Structure formats: structure tokens, C-alpha cells
Tab-separated table of C-alpha atoms in Angstrom:
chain	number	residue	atom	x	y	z
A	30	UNK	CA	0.000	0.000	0.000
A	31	UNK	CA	1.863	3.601	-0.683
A	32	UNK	CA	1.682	5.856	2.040
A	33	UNK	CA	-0.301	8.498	0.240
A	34	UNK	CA	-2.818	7.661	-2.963
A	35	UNK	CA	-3.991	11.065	-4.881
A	36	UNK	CA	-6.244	10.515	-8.201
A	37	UNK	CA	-4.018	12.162	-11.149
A	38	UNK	CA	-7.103	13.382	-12.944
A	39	UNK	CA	-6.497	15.613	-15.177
A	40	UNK	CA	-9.016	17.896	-13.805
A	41	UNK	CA	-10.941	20.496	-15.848
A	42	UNK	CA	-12.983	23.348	-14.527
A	43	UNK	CA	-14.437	26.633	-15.792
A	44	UNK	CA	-13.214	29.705	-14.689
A	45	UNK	CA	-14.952	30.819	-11.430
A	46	UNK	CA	-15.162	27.162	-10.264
A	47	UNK	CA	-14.193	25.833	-6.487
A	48	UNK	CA	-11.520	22.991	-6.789
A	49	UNK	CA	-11.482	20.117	-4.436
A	50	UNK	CA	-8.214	18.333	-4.279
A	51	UNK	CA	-7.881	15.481	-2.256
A	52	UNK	CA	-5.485	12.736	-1.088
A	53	UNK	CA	-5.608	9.581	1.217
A	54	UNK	CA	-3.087	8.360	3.290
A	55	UNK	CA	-2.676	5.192	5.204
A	56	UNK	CA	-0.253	6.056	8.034
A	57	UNK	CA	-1.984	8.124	11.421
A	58	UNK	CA	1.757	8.611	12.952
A	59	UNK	CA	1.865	11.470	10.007
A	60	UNK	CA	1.387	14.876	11.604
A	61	UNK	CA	2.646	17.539	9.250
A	62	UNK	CA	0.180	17.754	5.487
A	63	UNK	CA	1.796	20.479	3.081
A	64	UNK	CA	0.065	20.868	-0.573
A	65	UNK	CA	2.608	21.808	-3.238
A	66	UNK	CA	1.699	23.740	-6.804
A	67	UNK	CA	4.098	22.385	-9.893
A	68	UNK	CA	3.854	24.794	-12.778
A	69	UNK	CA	5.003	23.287	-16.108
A	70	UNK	CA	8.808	22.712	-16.286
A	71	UNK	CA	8.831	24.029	-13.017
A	72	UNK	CA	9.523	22.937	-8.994
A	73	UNK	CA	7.055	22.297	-6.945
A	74	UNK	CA	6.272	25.197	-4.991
A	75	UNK	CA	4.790	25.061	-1.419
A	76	UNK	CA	1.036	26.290	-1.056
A	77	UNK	CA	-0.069	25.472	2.217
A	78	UNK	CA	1.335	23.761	5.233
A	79	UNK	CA	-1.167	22.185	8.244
A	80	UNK	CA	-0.048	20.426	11.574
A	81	UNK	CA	-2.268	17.604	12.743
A	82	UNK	CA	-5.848	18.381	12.327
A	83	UNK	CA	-8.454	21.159	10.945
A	84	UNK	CA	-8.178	23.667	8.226
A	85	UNK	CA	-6.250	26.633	7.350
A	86	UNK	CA	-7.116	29.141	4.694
A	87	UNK	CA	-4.945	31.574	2.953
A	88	UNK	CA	-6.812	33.730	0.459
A	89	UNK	CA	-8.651	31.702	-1.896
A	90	UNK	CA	-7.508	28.474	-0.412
A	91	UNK	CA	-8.232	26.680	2.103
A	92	UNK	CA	-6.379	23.590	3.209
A	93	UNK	CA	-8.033	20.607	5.591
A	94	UNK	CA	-6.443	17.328	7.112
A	95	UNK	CA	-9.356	14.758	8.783
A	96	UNK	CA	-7.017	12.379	10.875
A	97	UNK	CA	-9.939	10.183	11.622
A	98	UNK	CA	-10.473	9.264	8.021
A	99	UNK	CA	-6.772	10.286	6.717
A	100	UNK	CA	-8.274	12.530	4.374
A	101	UNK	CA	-5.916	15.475	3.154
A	102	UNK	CA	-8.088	18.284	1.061
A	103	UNK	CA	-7.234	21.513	-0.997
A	104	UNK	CA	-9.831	23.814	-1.731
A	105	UNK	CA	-9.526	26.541	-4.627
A	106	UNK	CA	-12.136	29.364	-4.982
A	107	UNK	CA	-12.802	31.289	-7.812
A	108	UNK	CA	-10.304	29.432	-9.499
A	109	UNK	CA	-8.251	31.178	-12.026
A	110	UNK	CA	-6.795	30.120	-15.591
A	111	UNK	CA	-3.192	31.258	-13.301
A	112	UNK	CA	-4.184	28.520	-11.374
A	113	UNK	CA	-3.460	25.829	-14.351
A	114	UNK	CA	-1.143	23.545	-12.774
A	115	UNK	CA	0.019	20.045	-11.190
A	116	UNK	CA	-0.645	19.962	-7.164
A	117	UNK	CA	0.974	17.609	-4.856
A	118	UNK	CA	0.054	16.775	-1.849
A	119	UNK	CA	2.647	15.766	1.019
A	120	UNK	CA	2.823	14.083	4.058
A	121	UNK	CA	6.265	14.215	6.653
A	122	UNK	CA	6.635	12.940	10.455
A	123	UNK	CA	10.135	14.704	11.653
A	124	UNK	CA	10.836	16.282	8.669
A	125	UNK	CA	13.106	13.882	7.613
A	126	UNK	CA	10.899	11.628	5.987
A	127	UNK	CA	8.289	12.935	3.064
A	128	UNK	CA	5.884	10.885	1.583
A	129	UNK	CA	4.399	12.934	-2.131
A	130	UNK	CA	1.095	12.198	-3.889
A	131	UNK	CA	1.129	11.122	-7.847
A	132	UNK	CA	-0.051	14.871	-8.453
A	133	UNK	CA	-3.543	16.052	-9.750
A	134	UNK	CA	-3.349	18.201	-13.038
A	135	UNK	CA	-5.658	21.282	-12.995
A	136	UNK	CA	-6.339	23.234	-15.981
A	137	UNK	CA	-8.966	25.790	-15.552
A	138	UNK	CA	-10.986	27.110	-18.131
A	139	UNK	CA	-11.328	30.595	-19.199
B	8	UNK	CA	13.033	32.292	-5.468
B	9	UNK	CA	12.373	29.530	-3.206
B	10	UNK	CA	15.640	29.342	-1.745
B	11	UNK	CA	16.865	26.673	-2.868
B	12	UNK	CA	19.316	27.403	-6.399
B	13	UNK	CA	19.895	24.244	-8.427
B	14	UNK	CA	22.154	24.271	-12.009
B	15	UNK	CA	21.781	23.727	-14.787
B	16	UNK	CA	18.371	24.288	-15.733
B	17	UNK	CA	18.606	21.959	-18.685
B	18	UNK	CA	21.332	19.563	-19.517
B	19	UNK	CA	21.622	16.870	-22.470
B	20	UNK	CA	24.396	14.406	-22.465
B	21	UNK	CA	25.799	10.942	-24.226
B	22	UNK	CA	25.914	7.877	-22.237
B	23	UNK	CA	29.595	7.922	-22.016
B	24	UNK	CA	29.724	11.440	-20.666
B	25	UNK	CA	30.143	12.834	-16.845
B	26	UNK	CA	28.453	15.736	-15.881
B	27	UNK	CA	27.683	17.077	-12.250
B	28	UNK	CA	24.292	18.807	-10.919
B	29	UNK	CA	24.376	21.409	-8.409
B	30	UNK	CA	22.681	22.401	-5.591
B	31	UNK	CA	22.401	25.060	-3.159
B	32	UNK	CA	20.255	26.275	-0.087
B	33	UNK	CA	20.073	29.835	1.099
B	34	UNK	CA	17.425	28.353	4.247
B	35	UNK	CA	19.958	27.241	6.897
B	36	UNK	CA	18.432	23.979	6.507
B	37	UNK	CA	20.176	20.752	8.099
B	38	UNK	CA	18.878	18.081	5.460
B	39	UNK	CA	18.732	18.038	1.832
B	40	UNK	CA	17.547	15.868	-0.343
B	41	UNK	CA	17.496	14.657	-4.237
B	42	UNK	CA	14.440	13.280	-5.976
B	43	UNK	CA	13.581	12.379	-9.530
B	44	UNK	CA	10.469	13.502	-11.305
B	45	UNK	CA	9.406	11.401	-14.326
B	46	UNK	CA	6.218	12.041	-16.344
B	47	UNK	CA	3.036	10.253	-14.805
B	48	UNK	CA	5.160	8.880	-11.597
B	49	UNK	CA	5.398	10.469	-8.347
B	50	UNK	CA	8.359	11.817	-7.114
B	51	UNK	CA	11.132	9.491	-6.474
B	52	UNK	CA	13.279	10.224	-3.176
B	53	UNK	CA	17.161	9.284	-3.795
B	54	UNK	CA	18.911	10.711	-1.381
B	55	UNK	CA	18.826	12.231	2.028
B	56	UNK	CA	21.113	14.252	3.956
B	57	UNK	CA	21.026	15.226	7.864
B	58	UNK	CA	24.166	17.434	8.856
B	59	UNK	CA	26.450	16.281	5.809
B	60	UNK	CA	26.073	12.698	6.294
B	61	UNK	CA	24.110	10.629	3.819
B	62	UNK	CA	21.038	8.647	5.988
B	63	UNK	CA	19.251	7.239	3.135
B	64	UNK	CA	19.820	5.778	-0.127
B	65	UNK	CA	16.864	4.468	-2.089
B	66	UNK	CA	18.295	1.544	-3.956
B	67	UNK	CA	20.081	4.285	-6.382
B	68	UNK	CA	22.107	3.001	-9.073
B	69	UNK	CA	25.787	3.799	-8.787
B	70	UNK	CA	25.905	5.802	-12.194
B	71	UNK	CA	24.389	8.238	-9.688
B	72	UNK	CA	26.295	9.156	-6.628
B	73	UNK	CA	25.841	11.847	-4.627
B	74	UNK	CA	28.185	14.254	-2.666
B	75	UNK	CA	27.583	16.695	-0.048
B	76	UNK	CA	30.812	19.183	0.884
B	77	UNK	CA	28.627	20.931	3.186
B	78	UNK	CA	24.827	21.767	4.704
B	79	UNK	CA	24.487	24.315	1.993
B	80	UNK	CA	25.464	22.350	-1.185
B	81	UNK	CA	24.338	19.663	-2.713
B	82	UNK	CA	25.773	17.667	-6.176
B	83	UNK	CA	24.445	14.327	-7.816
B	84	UNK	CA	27.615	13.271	-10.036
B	85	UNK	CA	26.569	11.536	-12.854
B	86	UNK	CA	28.340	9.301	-15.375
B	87	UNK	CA	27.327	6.601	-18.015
B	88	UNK	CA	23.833	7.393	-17.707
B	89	UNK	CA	20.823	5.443	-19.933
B	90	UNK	CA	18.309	7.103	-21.597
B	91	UNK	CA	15.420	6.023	-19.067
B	92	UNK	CA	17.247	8.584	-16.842
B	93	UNK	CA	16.181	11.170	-18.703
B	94	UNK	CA	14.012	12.871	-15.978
B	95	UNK	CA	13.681	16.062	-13.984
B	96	UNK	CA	15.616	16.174	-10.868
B	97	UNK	CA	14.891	18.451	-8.159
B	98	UNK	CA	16.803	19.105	-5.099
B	99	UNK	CA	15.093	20.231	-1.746
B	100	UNK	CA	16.082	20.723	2.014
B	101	UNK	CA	14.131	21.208	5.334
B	102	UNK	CA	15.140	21.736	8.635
B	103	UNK	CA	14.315	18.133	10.157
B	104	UNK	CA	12.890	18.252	13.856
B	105	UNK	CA	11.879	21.618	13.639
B	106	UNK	CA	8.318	22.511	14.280
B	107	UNK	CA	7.782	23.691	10.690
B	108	UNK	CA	9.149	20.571	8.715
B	109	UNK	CA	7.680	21.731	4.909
B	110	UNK	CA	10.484	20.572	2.216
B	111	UNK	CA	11.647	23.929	-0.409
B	112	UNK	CA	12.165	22.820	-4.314
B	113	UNK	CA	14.764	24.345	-6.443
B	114	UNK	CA	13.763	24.197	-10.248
B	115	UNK	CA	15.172	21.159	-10.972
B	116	UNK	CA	17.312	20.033	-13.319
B	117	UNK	CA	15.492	18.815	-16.975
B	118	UNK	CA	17.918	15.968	-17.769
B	119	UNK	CA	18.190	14.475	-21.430
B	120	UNK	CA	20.415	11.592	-21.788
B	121	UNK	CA	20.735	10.522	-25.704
């Protein structure tokens, strides 16, 4: 079983649209959930960062981590064509260790 | 800028050539790590340094072999490569045991081996 499963998509959404991301993972010792953006030819670039449980929000998204169901979610609002991209989600225990989703490819529609 | 500066951008090479990649972190970070990126797979970890010293090695083959002079620098030495090598690789570092443990990207590398 890998320690985190995210569905690749692609994933195609009008302009305007809220984006749900989401990734399982199978191992509750994991405390620290990060969601990375990978523009094309790029690095992945860190979007959000949680520890343990609940949500955090930072402008139009909004990251939540259910540790009862090891459920890791990314929320987009008003999604923008800017937002075209490949997210990754992440999970780490020390920081030593990081465990990275397949990636979910987002293009939104103008 | 995330930090984290990794050259070249781009590099193509033969089989029977040696090149280097480099890597360097402007974080203070005490662990830095390589990974490969290959189209429709997720990343691959291949490395890991903590404080200079190599702790993990993820069944790498030895055309690829790492070497770390210091916490700030990073280089994957590479020589005799195949052509399913051809990949992007992307060097990151944290600060592990800290209470904010997110790994920083450099831009990769975009390796071509022909």
C-alpha cells in the first residue's frame, strides 16, 4: 500500500469554479500535510502547510487534514486560468521523511 | 526564489559522458535531499542528507552518486547514464525536527540523456 494515494485526474474546470483536491493516506503517525503547486517545467512550490488536524485558509484556499479518516483536502475558490497547474500533496513525520502524492493536473478554463 | 538554487536548468548528455548537478540552499536547513520527477510517476526520493552525512539511499544506481561538501550544497555526479534517466531532478532541504518541517524545491534540473 503507498503511504499516500492522490487521483491524477487531469481535472478540468471553468473559470470561477471551487476545486477540491484530495489525497488519502494510510499512516496516522503522520502529523505535518503540506500541498505543493508544480507549474510546467517548473519545482514544486509550497502552497499550504497544516499540523495535525483542521483547516487553514490563505486567500482563496483553504487547506483541511481529517485524521480520523486520513483525508488530506485543498480547496480553490474562484479558481483562475493562473491557477493551471500540477498539485501535490505531502505528508512528513520529523521532517526527515516525506511521503508525495502522484499529483492532480488542474487546468482551468477561461 | 524559493531558496533553494539548483544548475543547470537543462542539460543533455551521451551515455559515455560525466556531468555534475548542483545544488544550493540559502534556508539554513540541516537536510537536503534529491528526488527524480518522471512524467506520470510520483516523485522518487534518492537521497537524504542530515548534517552532511548521507542517511538514506533508495536503492540508487551507482551511475548516480551523490556528494555533499557541506549543509548548503548539494551535487548528484553523474556518469554513463541510460536514456530512461532522462528525468527532472529536483533538489530540496528542510530543517528536520523543527516545528515547521515543509520541504523547499529548487527548479530542478530537466535531464536528457541521448
Amino acid at each position: 500500500q503507498k503511504e499516500v494515494e492522490q487521483d491524477p485526474g487531469p481535472l478540468s474546470v471553468p473559470e470561477g469554479a471551487i476545486v477540491s483536491l484530495n489525497c488519502t493516506y494510510s499512516n496516522s503517525a503522520f502529523q505535518y500535510f503540506m500541498w505543493y503547486r508544480q507549474y510546467s517545467r517548473k519545482g514544486p512550490e509550497l502552497l499550504m502547510y497544516t499540523y495535525s488536524s483542521g483547516n487553514k485558509e490563505d486567500g482563496r484556499f483553504t487547506a483541511q487534514v481529517d485524521k480520523s479518516s486520513k483525508y488530506i483536502s485543498l480547496f480553490i475558490r474562484d479558481s483562475q486560468p493562473s491557477d493551471s497547474a500540477t498539485y501535490l500533496c505531502a505528508i512528513s513525520n520529523t521532517g526527515n521523511q516525506f511521503y508525495f502524492g502522484t499529483g492532480t493536473s488542474l487546468t482551468v478554463i477561461p | 526564489e524559493t531558496g533553494v538554487t539548483q544548475t543547470p536548468r537543462h542539460l543533455v548528455m551521451g551515455m559515455t559522458n560525466k556531468k555534475s548537478l548542483k545544488c544550493e540552499q540559502h534556508l539554513g536547513h540541516n537536510a537536503m535531499y534529491w528526488y527524480k520527477q518522471s512524467a506520470k510517476k510520483p516523485l522518487e526520493l534518492m537521497f537524504v542528507y542530515n548534517f552532511k552525512e548521507q542517511t538514506e539511499n533508495n536503492s540508487v544506481p551507482s551511475r548516480f552518486s551523490p556528494e555533499c561538501p557541506n549543509s548548503s550544497h548539494l551535487f548528484l555526479h553523474l556518469h554513463t547514464l541510460q536514456p530512461e534517466d532522462s528525468a527532472l531532478y529536483l533538489c530540496a532541504s528542510s530543517q528536520a525536527g523543527a516545528p515547521n518541517t515543509e520541504a523547499f524545491f529548487g527548479q530542478g534540473t530537466r535531464l536528457t540523456v541521448v
